Amino acid sequence: MQKGLLVVISGASGTGKGTVCKKLLAESEKIFYSISATTRQPRAGETDGVEYFFVTVEEFKNWIAEDKFLEYAEVYGNFYGTPIHKIEERLNRGEDVLLEIDIQGALNVMKKRPDGVYIFLLPPSLEELKNRIKGRGSESPETFERRFQSATNEIATGKKYQYVVVNDTVDAAVEKIKSILAAERCKVNRNENLFEKLLGDVI
């Protein structure tokens, strides 16, 4: 059985990562979402254990001490982390695991899991990025300026990823990601057992 893909999707704030990932999950039966833990407060409509595990700073630090994270980072004054629990189990069953994490966390995962598939989402333009951040309606003018400046800095970091997808429309972005994953499953280094099986049959 081919091992599942560890799929990491990141992008600057306001790029639409959440919307793209939700549609990808809805259209893909064998991709499972790895829920991150965070110390930030839930936004409207978010539920503990669905979008995130919402924990206190003390709880988060206890998880760090117990080595329960694949990666963790501090972003905008809050902690975010990817719990290891069940990730390897799903991968070994041939199931893909999706991590929607910030850039700092993704760079840490790259060091530990170079076999992962790393995809960076870009906005179609900086003007559209501004509109998307403002569209949340949850940013004060001061917070908006800080988040937009951080977003432009984060975009440059996307060059360290393997793939880049422009999120012009959600449907188009998801189709591109599906194509990337299909190509990854056909890589020789993920299918060495096929050669061994054929050579064994000949011998």
Short mmCIF file of C-alpha atoms in Angstrom, two decimals:
data_model
loop_
_atom_site.label_atom_id
_atom_site.label_comp_id
_atom_site.label_asym_id
_atom_site.label_seq_id
_atom_site.Cartn_x
_atom_site.Cartn_y
_atom_site.Cartn_z
CA MET A 1 0.00 0.00 0.00
CA GLN A 2 1.26 3.46 -0.91
CA LYS A 3 1.73 5.70 2.09
CA GLY A 4 -0.52 8.75 2.27
CA LEU A 5 0.64 12.26 1.49
CA LEU A 6 1.35 14.85 4.16
CA VAL A 7 -0.08 17.95 2.47
CA VAL A 8 0.83 21.36 3.87
CA ILE A 9 -1.01 24.44 2.61
CA SER A 10 0.02 27.93 3.71
CA GLY A 11 -0.36 31.50 2.55
CA ALA A 12 -0.34 35.05 3.78
CA SER A 13 -3.18 36.26 5.98
CA GLY A 14 -6.26 36.95 3.85
CA THR A 15 -5.26 34.67 1.00
CA GLY A 16 -8.25 32.39 1.52
CA LYS A 17 -6.54 29.29 2.88
CA GLY A 18 -9.52 28.22 4.97
CA THR A 19 -12.02 28.45 2.12
CA VAL A 20 -9.77 26.56 -0.29
CA CYS A 21 -9.01 23.83 2.23
CA LYS A 22 -12.69 23.35 3.11
CA LYS A 23 -13.61 22.84 -0.55
CA LEU A 24 -10.66 20.50 -1.11
CA LEU A 25 -11.72 18.38 1.87
CA ALA A 26 -15.35 18.33 0.74
CA GLU A 27 -14.36 17.03 -2.70
CA SER A 28 -11.70 14.51 -1.60
CA GLU A 29 -12.68 11.34 0.23
CA LYS A 30 -9.18 10.29 1.29
CA ILE A 31 -7.87 13.61 2.61
CA PHE A 32 -8.28 14.23 6.33
CA TYR A 33 -7.80 17.54 8.10
CA SER A 34 -5.27 17.78 10.89
CA ILE A 35 -6.80 20.14 13.45
CA SER A 36 -4.33 22.60 14.93
CA ALA A 37 -4.29 23.82 18.52
CA THR A 38 -4.22 27.54 19.24
CA THR A 39 -4.33 29.93 22.17
CA ARG A 40 -6.19 32.64 20.23
CA GLN A 41 -9.86 33.33 20.86
CA PRO A 42 -12.44 31.68 18.55
CA ARG A 43 -13.84 33.82 15.75
CA ALA A 44 -17.56 33.96 15.07
CA GLY A 45 -18.80 30.58 13.89
CA GLU A 46 -15.71 28.64 14.96
CA THR A 47 -16.14 25.56 17.14
CA ASP A 48 -13.62 23.90 19.43
CA GLY A 49 -12.44 20.62 17.90
CA VAL A 50 -13.65 21.56 14.41
CA GLU A 51 -11.61 24.51 13.12
CA TYR A 52 -9.10 24.42 16.00
CA PHE A 53 -8.53 23.02 19.45
CA PHE A 54 -8.83 26.20 21.50
CA VAL A 55 -6.61 25.90 24.57
CA THR A 56 -5.10 28.13 27.22
CA VAL A 57 -1.46 29.20 27.14
CA GLU A 58 -0.79 26.92 30.11
CA GLU A 59 -2.35 23.93 28.33
CA PHE A 60 -0.37 24.67 25.18
CA LYS A 61 2.92 24.82 27.08
CA ASN A 62 2.09 21.51 28.76
CA TRP A 63 1.62 19.94 25.32
CA ILE A 64 5.02 21.31 24.28
CA ALA A 65 6.62 19.74 27.37
CA GLU A 66 4.93 16.42 26.54
CA ASP A 67 6.25 16.55 22.93
CA LYS A 68 2.75 16.39 21.44
CA PHE A 69 3.40 18.73 18.49
CA LEU A 70 4.83 18.08 15.05
CA GLU A 71 5.49 21.83 15.03
CA TYR A 72 4.41 24.92 16.90
CA ALA A 73 4.96 28.65 16.58
CA GLU A 74 3.91 32.02 17.96
CA VAL A 75 2.02 34.17 15.44
CA TYR A 76 0.58 37.64 16.16
CA GLY A 77 0.98 37.02 19.90
CA ASN A 78 -0.82 33.65 19.89
CA PHE A 79 0.51 30.10 19.84
CA TYR A 80 -0.38 27.61 17.10
CA GLY A 81 0.67 23.97 16.90
CA THR A 82 0.06 20.74 14.99
CA PRO A 83 -0.67 17.77 17.27
CA ILE A 84 1.10 14.59 16.17
CA HIS A 85 -1.78 12.39 17.33
CA LYS A 86 -3.13 10.16 14.53
CA ILE A 87 -1.19 11.85 11.71
CA GLU A 88 1.24 8.95 11.20
CA GLU A 89 -1.53 6.44 11.75
CA ARG A 90 -3.55 7.88 8.87
CA LEU A 91 -0.51 8.19 6.58
CA ASN A 92 0.39 4.55 7.15
CA ARG A 93 -3.16 3.55 6.19
CA GLY A 94 -2.69 5.28 2.84
CA GLU A 95 -4.78 8.31 3.78
CA ASP A 96 -3.65 11.85 3.02
CA VAL A 97 -3.43 14.36 5.87
CA LEU A 98 -3.93 18.08 5.26
CA LEU A 99 -2.21 20.67 7.42
CA GLU A 100 -3.42 24.25 7.01
CA ILE A 101 -0.73 26.04 8.99
CA ASP A 102 1.13 29.33 9.08
CA ILE A 103 4.39 29.82 7.22
CA GLN A 104 6.62 29.66 10.29
CA GLY A 105 5.10 26.32 11.26
CA ALA A 106 5.33 24.97 7.73
CA LEU A 107 9.05 25.77 7.52
CA ASN A 108 9.56 23.79 10.72
CA VAL A 109 7.64 20.82 9.30
CA MET A 110 9.77 20.94 6.13
CA LYS A 111 12.85 20.23 8.25
CA LYS A 112 11.24 17.21 9.92
CA ARG A 113 9.23 15.91 6.96
CA PRO A 114 10.97 16.62 3.63
CA ASP A 115 8.68 14.00 2.05
CA GLY A 116 5.65 16.29 2.53
CA VAL A 117 3.88 18.22 -0.23
CA TYR A 118 4.21 21.96 0.41
CA ILE A 119 1.80 24.31 -1.39
CA PHE A 120 1.77 28.10 -1.06
CA LEU A 121 -1.36 30.11 -1.89
CA LEU A 122 -1.02 33.58 -3.39
CA PRO A 123 -3.70 36.26 -3.75
CA PRO A 124 -4.33 37.48 -7.31
CA SER A 125 -3.09 40.96 -6.29
CA LEU A 126 -2.15 43.01 -3.24
CA GLU A 127 -5.27 45.10 -3.72
CA GLU A 128 -7.42 41.99 -3.53
CA LEU A 129 -5.47 40.91 -0.44
CA LYS A 130 -6.34 44.22 1.23
CA ASN A 131 -10.01 43.74 0.40
CA ARG A 132 -10.06 40.23 1.80
CA ILE A 133 -8.45 41.25 5.08
CA LYS A 134 -10.84 44.20 5.44
CA GLY A 135 -13.76 41.96 4.51
CA ARG A 136 -13.37 40.01 7.72
CA GLY A 137 -14.71 43.00 9.62
CA SER A 138 -12.70 42.01 12.68
CA GLU A 139 -9.66 44.25 12.23
CA SER A 140 -9.11 47.67 13.77
CA PRO A 141 -7.18 50.15 11.55
CA GLU A 142 -4.02 49.50 13.59
CA THR A 143 -4.42 45.73 13.42
CA PHE A 144 -5.15 45.87 9.70
CA GLU A 145 -1.95 47.78 8.93
CA ARG A 146 0.13 45.34 10.98
CA ARG A 147 -1.53 42.30 9.39
CA PHE A 148 -1.20 43.64 5.83
CA GLN A 149 2.48 44.48 6.30
CA SER A 150 3.10 41.02 7.75
CA ALA A 151 1.22 39.48 4.83
CA THR A 152 3.44 41.17 2.24
CA ASN A 153 6.53 39.93 4.12
CA GLU A 154 5.10 36.40 4.25
CA ILE A 155 4.48 36.31 0.50
CA ALA A 156 8.23 36.46 -0.19
CA THR A 157 8.70 33.37 1.99
CA GLY A 158 6.50 31.38 -0.38
CA LYS A 159 9.52 30.81 -2.62
CA LYS A 160 10.68 28.15 -0.16
CA TYR A 161 7.68 25.94 -0.95
CA GLN A 162 7.51 23.29 -3.69
CA TYR A 163 4.36 24.57 -5.38
CA VAL A 164 2.52 27.86 -5.74
CA VAL A 165 -1.20 28.28 -6.53
CA VAL A 166 -2.86 31.65 -7.16
CA ASN A 167 -6.23 31.75 -5.40
CA ASP A 168 -8.05 33.78 -8.03
CA THR A 169 -11.17 31.64 -7.72
CA VAL A 170 -11.63 28.89 -5.15
CA ASP A 171 -12.73 26.31 -7.74
CA ALA A 172 -9.68 26.87 -9.92
CA ALA A 173 -7.29 26.79 -6.94
CA VAL A 174 -8.74 23.50 -5.69
CA GLU A 175 -8.45 21.89 -9.13
CA LYS A 176 -4.79 22.91 -9.32
CA ILE A 177 -4.14 21.40 -5.89
CA LYS A 178 -5.83 18.15 -6.93
CA SER A 179 -3.54 18.03 -9.98
CA ILE A 180 -0.49 18.56 -7.77
CA LEU A 181 -1.49 15.70 -5.49
CA ALA A 182 -2.20 13.39 -8.43
CA ALA A 183 1.29 14.10 -9.80
CA GLU A 184 2.87 13.52 -6.39
CA ARG A 185 1.26 10.08 -6.14
CA CYS A 186 2.93 9.15 -9.44
CA LYS A 187 6.47 10.05 -8.34
CA VAL A 188 8.96 7.21 -8.62
CA ASN A 189 10.19 7.57 -5.05
CA ARG A 190 6.63 7.02 -3.80
CA ASN A 191 6.16 3.91 -5.93
CA GLU A 192 9.37 1.93 -5.61
CA ASN A 193 7.33 -1.08 -4.50
CA LEU A 194 5.80 -1.28 -8.00
CA PHE A 195 9.25 -1.82 -9.54
CA GLU A 196 10.12 -4.40 -6.89
CA LYS A 197 6.88 -6.26 -7.53
CA LEU A 198 7.39 -6.36 -11.29
CA LEU A 199 11.04 -7.39 -11.04
CA GLY A 200 10.11 -10.03 -8.51
CA ASP A 201 7.50 -11.45 -10.87
CA VAL A 202 10.07 -11.66 -13.67
CA ILE A 203 12.65 -13.35 -11.45
#
